[in-house]
Short mmCIF file of C-alpha atoms and ligand atoms in Angstrom, two decimals:
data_model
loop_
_atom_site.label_atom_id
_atom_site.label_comp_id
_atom_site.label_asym_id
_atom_site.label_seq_id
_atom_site.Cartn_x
_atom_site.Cartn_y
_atom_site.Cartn_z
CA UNK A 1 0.00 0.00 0.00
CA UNK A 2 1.27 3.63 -0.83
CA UNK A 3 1.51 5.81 1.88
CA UNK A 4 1.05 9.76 1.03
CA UNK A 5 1.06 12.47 3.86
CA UNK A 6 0.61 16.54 4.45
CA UNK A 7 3.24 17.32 7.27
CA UNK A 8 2.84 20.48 9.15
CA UNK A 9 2.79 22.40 12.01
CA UNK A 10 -0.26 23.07 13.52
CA UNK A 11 -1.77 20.20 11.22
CA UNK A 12 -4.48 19.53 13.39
CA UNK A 13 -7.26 21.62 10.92
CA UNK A 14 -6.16 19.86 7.80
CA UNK A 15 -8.61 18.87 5.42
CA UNK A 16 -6.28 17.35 3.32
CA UNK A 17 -6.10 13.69 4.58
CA UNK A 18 -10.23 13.62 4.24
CA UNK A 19 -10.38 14.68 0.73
CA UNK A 20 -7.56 12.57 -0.90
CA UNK A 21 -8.78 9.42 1.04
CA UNK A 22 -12.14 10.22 -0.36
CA UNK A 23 -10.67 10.30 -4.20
CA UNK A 24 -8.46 6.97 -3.00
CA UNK A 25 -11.09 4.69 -2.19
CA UNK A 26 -13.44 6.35 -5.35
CA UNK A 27 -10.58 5.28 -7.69
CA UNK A 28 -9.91 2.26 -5.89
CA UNK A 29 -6.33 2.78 -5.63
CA UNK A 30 -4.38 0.73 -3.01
CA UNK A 31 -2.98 4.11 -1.11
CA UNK A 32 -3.52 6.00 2.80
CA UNK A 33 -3.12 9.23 3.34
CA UNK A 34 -2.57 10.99 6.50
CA UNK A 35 -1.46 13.84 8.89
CA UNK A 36 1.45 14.06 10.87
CA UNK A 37 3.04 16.88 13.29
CA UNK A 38 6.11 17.52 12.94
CA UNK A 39 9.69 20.01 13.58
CA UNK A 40 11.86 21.49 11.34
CA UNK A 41 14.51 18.96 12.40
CA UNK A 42 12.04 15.80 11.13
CA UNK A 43 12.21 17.47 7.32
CA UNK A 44 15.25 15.72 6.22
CA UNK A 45 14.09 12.04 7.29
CA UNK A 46 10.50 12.48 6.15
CA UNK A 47 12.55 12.81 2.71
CA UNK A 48 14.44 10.18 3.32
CA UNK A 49 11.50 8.32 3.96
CA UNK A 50 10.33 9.09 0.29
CA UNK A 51 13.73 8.20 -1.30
CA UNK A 52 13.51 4.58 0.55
CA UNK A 53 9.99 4.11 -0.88
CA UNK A 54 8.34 4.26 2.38
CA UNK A 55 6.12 6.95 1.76
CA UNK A 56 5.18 8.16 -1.61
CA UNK A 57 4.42 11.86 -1.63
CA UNK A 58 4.17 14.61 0.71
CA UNK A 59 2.24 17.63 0.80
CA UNK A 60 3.91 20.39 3.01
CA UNK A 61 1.41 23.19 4.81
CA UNK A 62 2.51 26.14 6.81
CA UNK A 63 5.51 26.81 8.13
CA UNK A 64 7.47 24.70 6.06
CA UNK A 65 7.17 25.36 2.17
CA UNK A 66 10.39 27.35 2.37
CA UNK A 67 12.17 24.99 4.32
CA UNK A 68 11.62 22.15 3.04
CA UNK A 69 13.28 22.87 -0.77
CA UNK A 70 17.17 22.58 1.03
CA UNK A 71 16.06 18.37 0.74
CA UNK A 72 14.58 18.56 -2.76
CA UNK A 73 16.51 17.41 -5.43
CA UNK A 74 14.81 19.27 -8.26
CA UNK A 75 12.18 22.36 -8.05
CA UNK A 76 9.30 22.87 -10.89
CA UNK A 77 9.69 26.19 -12.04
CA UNK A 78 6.49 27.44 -9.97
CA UNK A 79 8.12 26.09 -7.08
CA UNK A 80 11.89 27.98 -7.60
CA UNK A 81 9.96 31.26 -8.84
CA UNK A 82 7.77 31.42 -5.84
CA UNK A 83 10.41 29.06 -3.60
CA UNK A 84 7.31 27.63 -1.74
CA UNK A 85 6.64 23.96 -2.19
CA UNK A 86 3.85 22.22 -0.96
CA UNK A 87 3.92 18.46 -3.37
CA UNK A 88 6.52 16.56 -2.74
CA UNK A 89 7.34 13.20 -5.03
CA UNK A 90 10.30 11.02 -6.33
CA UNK A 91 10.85 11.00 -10.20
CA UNK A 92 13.69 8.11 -11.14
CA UNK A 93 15.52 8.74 -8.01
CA UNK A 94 15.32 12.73 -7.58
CA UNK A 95 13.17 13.82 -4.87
CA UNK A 96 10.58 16.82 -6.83
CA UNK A 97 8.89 19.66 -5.30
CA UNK A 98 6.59 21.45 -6.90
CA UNK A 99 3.86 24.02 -5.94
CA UNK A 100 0.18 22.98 -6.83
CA UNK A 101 -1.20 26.28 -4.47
CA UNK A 102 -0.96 28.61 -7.93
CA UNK A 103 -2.63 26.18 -10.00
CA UNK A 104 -4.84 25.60 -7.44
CA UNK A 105 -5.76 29.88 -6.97
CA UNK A 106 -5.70 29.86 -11.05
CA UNK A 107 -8.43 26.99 -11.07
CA UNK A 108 -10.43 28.66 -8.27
CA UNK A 109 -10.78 31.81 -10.42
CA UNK A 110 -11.26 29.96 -13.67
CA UNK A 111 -13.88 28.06 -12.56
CA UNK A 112 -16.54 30.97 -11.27
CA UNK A 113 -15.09 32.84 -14.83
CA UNK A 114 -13.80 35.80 -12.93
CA UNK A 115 -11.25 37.05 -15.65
CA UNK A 116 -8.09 38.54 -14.27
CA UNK A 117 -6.52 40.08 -17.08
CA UNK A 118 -6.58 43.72 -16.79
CA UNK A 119 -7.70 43.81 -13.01
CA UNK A 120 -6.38 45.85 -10.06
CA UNK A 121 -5.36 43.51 -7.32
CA UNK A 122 -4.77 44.30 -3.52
CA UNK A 123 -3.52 41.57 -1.55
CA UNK A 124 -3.60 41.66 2.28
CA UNK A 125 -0.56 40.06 3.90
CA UNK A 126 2.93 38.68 3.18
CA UNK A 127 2.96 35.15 4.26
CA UNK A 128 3.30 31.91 2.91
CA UNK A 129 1.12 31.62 0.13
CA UNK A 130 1.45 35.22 -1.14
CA UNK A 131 3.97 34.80 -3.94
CA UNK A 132 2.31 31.97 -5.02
CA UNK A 133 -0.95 33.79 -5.64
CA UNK A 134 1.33 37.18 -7.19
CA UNK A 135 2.89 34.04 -9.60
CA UNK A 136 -0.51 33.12 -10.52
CA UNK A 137 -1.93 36.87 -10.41
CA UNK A 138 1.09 37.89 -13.12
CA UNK A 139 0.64 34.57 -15.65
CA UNK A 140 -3.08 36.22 -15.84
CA UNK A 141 -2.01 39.22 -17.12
CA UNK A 142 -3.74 41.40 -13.51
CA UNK A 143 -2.86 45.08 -14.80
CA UNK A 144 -1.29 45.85 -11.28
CA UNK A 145 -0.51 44.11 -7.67
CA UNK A 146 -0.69 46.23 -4.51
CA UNK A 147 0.75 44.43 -1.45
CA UNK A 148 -0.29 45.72 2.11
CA UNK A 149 1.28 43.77 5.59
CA UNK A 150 1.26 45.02 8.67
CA UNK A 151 4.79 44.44 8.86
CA UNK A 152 6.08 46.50 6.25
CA UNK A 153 8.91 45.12 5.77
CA UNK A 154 8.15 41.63 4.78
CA UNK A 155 6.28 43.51 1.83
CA UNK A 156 9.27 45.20 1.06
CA UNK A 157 11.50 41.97 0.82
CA UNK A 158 9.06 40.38 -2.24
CA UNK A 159 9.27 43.47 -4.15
CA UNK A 160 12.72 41.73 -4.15
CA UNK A 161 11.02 38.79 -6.06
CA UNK A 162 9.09 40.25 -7.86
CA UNK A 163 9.25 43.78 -9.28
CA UNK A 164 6.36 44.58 -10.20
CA UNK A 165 4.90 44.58 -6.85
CA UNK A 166 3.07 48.33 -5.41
CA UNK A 167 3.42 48.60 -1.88
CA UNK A 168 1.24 50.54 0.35
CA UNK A 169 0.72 51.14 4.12
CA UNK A 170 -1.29 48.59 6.25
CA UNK A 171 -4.27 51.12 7.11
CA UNK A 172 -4.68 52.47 3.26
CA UNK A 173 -7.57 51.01 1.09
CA UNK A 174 -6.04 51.97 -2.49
CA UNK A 175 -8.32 51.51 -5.58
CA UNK A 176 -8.52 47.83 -6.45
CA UNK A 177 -11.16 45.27 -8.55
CA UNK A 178 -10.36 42.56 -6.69
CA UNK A 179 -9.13 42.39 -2.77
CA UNK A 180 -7.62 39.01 -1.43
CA UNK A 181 -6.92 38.18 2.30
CA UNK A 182 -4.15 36.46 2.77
CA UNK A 183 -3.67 37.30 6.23
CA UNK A 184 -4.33 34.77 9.05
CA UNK A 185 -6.86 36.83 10.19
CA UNK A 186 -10.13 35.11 10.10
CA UNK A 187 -9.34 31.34 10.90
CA UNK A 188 -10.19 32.14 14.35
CA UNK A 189 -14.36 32.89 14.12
CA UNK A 190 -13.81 35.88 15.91
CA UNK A 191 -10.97 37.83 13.99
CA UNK A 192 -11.68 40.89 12.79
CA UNK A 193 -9.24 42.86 10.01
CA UNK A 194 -8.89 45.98 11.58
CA UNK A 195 -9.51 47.35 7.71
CA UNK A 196 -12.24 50.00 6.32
CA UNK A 197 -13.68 48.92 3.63
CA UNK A 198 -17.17 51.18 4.27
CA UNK A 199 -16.45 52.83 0.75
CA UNK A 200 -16.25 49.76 -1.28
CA UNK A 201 -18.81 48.30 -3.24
CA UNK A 202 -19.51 45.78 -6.38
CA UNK A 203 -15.69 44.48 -6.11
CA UNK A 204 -14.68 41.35 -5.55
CA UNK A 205 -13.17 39.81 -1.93
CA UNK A 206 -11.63 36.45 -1.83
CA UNK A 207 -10.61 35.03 1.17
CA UNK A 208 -7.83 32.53 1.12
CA UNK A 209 -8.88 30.71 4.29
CA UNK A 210 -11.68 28.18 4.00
CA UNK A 211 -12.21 27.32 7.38
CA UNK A 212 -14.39 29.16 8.77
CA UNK A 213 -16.49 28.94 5.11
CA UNK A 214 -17.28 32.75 5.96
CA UNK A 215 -14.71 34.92 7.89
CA UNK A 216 -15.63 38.32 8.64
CA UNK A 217 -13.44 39.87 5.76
CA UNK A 218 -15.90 37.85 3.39
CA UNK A 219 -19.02 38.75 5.70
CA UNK A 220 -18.74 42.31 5.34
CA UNK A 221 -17.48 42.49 2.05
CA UNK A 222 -20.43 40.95 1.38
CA UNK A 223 -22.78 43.31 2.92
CA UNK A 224 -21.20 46.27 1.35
CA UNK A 225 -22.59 44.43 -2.00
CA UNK A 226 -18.93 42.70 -2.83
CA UNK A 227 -18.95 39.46 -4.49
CA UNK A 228 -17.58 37.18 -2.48
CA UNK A 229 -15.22 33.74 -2.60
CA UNK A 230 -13.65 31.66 -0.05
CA UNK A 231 -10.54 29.84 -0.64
CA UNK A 232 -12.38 26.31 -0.21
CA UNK A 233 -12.12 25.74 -4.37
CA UNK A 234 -8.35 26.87 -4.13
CA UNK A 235 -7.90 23.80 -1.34
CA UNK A 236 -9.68 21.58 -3.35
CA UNK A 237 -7.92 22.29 -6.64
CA UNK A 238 -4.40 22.21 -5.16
CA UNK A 239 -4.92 18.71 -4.06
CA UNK A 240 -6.68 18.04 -7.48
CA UNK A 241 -3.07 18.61 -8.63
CA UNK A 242 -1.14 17.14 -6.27
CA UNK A 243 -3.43 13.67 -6.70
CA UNK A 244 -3.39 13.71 -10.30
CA UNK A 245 0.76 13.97 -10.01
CA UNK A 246 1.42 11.11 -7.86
CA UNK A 247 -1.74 8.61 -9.07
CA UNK A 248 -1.31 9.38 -12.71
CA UNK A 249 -5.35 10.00 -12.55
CA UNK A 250 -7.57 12.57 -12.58
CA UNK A 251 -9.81 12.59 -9.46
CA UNK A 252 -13.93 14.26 -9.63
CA UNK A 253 -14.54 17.01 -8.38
CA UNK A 254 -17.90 16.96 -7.12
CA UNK A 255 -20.89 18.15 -4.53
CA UNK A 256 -20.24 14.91 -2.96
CA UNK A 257 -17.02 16.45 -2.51
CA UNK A 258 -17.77 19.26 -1.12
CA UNK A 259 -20.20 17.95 1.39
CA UNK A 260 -17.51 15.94 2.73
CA UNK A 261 -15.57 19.06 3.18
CA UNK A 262 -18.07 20.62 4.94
P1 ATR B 301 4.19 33.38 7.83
O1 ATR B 301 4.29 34.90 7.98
O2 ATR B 301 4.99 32.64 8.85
O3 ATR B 301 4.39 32.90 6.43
P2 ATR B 301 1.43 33.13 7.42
O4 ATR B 301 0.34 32.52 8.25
O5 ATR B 301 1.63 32.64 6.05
O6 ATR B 301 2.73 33.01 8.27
O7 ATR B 301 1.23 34.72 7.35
C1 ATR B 301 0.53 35.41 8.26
C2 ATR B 301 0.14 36.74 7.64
O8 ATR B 301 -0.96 37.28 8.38
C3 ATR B 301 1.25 37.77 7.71
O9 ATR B 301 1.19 38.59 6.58
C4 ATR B 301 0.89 38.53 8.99
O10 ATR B 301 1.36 39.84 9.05
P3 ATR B 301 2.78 40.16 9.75
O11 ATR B 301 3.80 39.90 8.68
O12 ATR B 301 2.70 41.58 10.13
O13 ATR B 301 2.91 39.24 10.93
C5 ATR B 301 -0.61 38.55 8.86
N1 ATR B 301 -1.26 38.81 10.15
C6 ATR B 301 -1.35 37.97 11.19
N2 ATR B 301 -2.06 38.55 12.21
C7 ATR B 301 -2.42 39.78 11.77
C8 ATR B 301 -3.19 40.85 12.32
N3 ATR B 301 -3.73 40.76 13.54
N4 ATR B 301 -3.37 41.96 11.57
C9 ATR B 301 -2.84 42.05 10.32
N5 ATR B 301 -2.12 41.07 9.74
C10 ATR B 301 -1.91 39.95 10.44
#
């Protein structure tokens, strides 16, 4: 039996090991997936692990997307251009990484047609998954990026990475078709972005976090008369990736699998 895992720390809130299990036993493949904990110290076995055949793929969740590429043999060009790697696999002997999160944002958007090209963006935050959705916001042609983080500085550092990047005080609401949290801010039910957004109205907010399905970014976008998307179809896509890498088969997405999600 193959054995595939997400690693992480927390890991606990992982929906991860419920949906690929799901598309397992639908395809009938002979495979388990599951969750571990673990420190930055465990990175190097866990790829050891993969290079002795005793487990077959990885995906990687906050905090360690950066840190795991010093054990990867070879990077997909997502994954160098963004360094953030969250599919890990071994290809005749060299361990891959690759990042299915910016396929996984590009899918999300494709899917409820909302067409990028041409669009002000504002993104909120500078974490983890932030160049990947820049990446992803640049190969669809958005007309500009505006980066706020409450800690200036980490803005400032992927300008480095990419050029192209606006930066503007945490505080400022600039002009913008489409706003995306990608703060932390929400995944608790009662965070609250300590952002004005009384003046906006018929944009579009998309919250990265899917759990809670409706954080209050998303809540009072809404009410302002925003449309609204949560990054549930951005989860699900990413692993649609990720499983159609390592099985060599495309999974359904479903409502079945989205109740299961739920
Ligand atoms: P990491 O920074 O380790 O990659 P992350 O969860 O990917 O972790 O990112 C957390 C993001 O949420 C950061 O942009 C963080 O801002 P700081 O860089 O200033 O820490 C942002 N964040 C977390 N709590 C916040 C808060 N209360 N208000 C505004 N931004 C917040």
């Amino acid at each position: 039996m193959k054995k595939y895992l997400v690693i992480g720390n927390p890991i606990d809130h992982s929906l991860s090991p419920v949906l690929h299990n799901y598309w397992i036993k639908k395809g009938n493949i002979n495979a388990v997936y599951d969750k571990k904990k673990l420190n930055k110290e465990d990175l190097g076995n866990i790829i050891n692990q993969i290079k002795q055949n005793n487990i077959h793929g990885i995906n990687i969740t906050v905090p360690f997307k950066k840190d795991i590429i010093e054990f990867i043999d070879q990077l997909s060009p997502e994954a160098a251009a963004t360094q953030s790697v969250n599919t890990v696999y071994l290809n005749e002997g060299q361990i891959i990484g690759h990042n299915t999160d910016i396929a996984g944002f590009e899918l999300s958007l494709n899917k409820i047609k909302y067409d990028i090209k041409d669009k002000k963006i504002f993104i909120l935050g500078a974490g983890g998954v932030v160049p990947s959705l820049i990446y992803a916001l640049d190969r669809m042609k958005a007309s500009s990026i505006i980066i706020s983080n409450r800690t200036k500085e980490k803005a400032l550092d992927l300008k480095k990475k990419f050029q192209n990047l606006k930066i503007c005080n945490w505080g400022i609401i600039p002009d913008f078709d489409l706003v995306i949290n990608a703060t932390s801010v929400g995944l608790k039910s009662n965070d609250k972005l300590d952002l004005d957004f009384s003046n906006v109205n018929n944009k579009f907010f998309y919250d990265v976090i899917y759990n809670p399905e409706e954080t209050d970014f998303l809540r009072k976008g809404k009410m302002l008369g925003n449309n609204t998307e949560n990054g549930m179809m951005m989860f699900i896509y990413q692993a649609h990736q990720a499983f159609t890498i390592w099985h060599k088969t495309m999974p359904e997405i479903n409502d079945e699998v989205l109740k299961i999600l739920k």
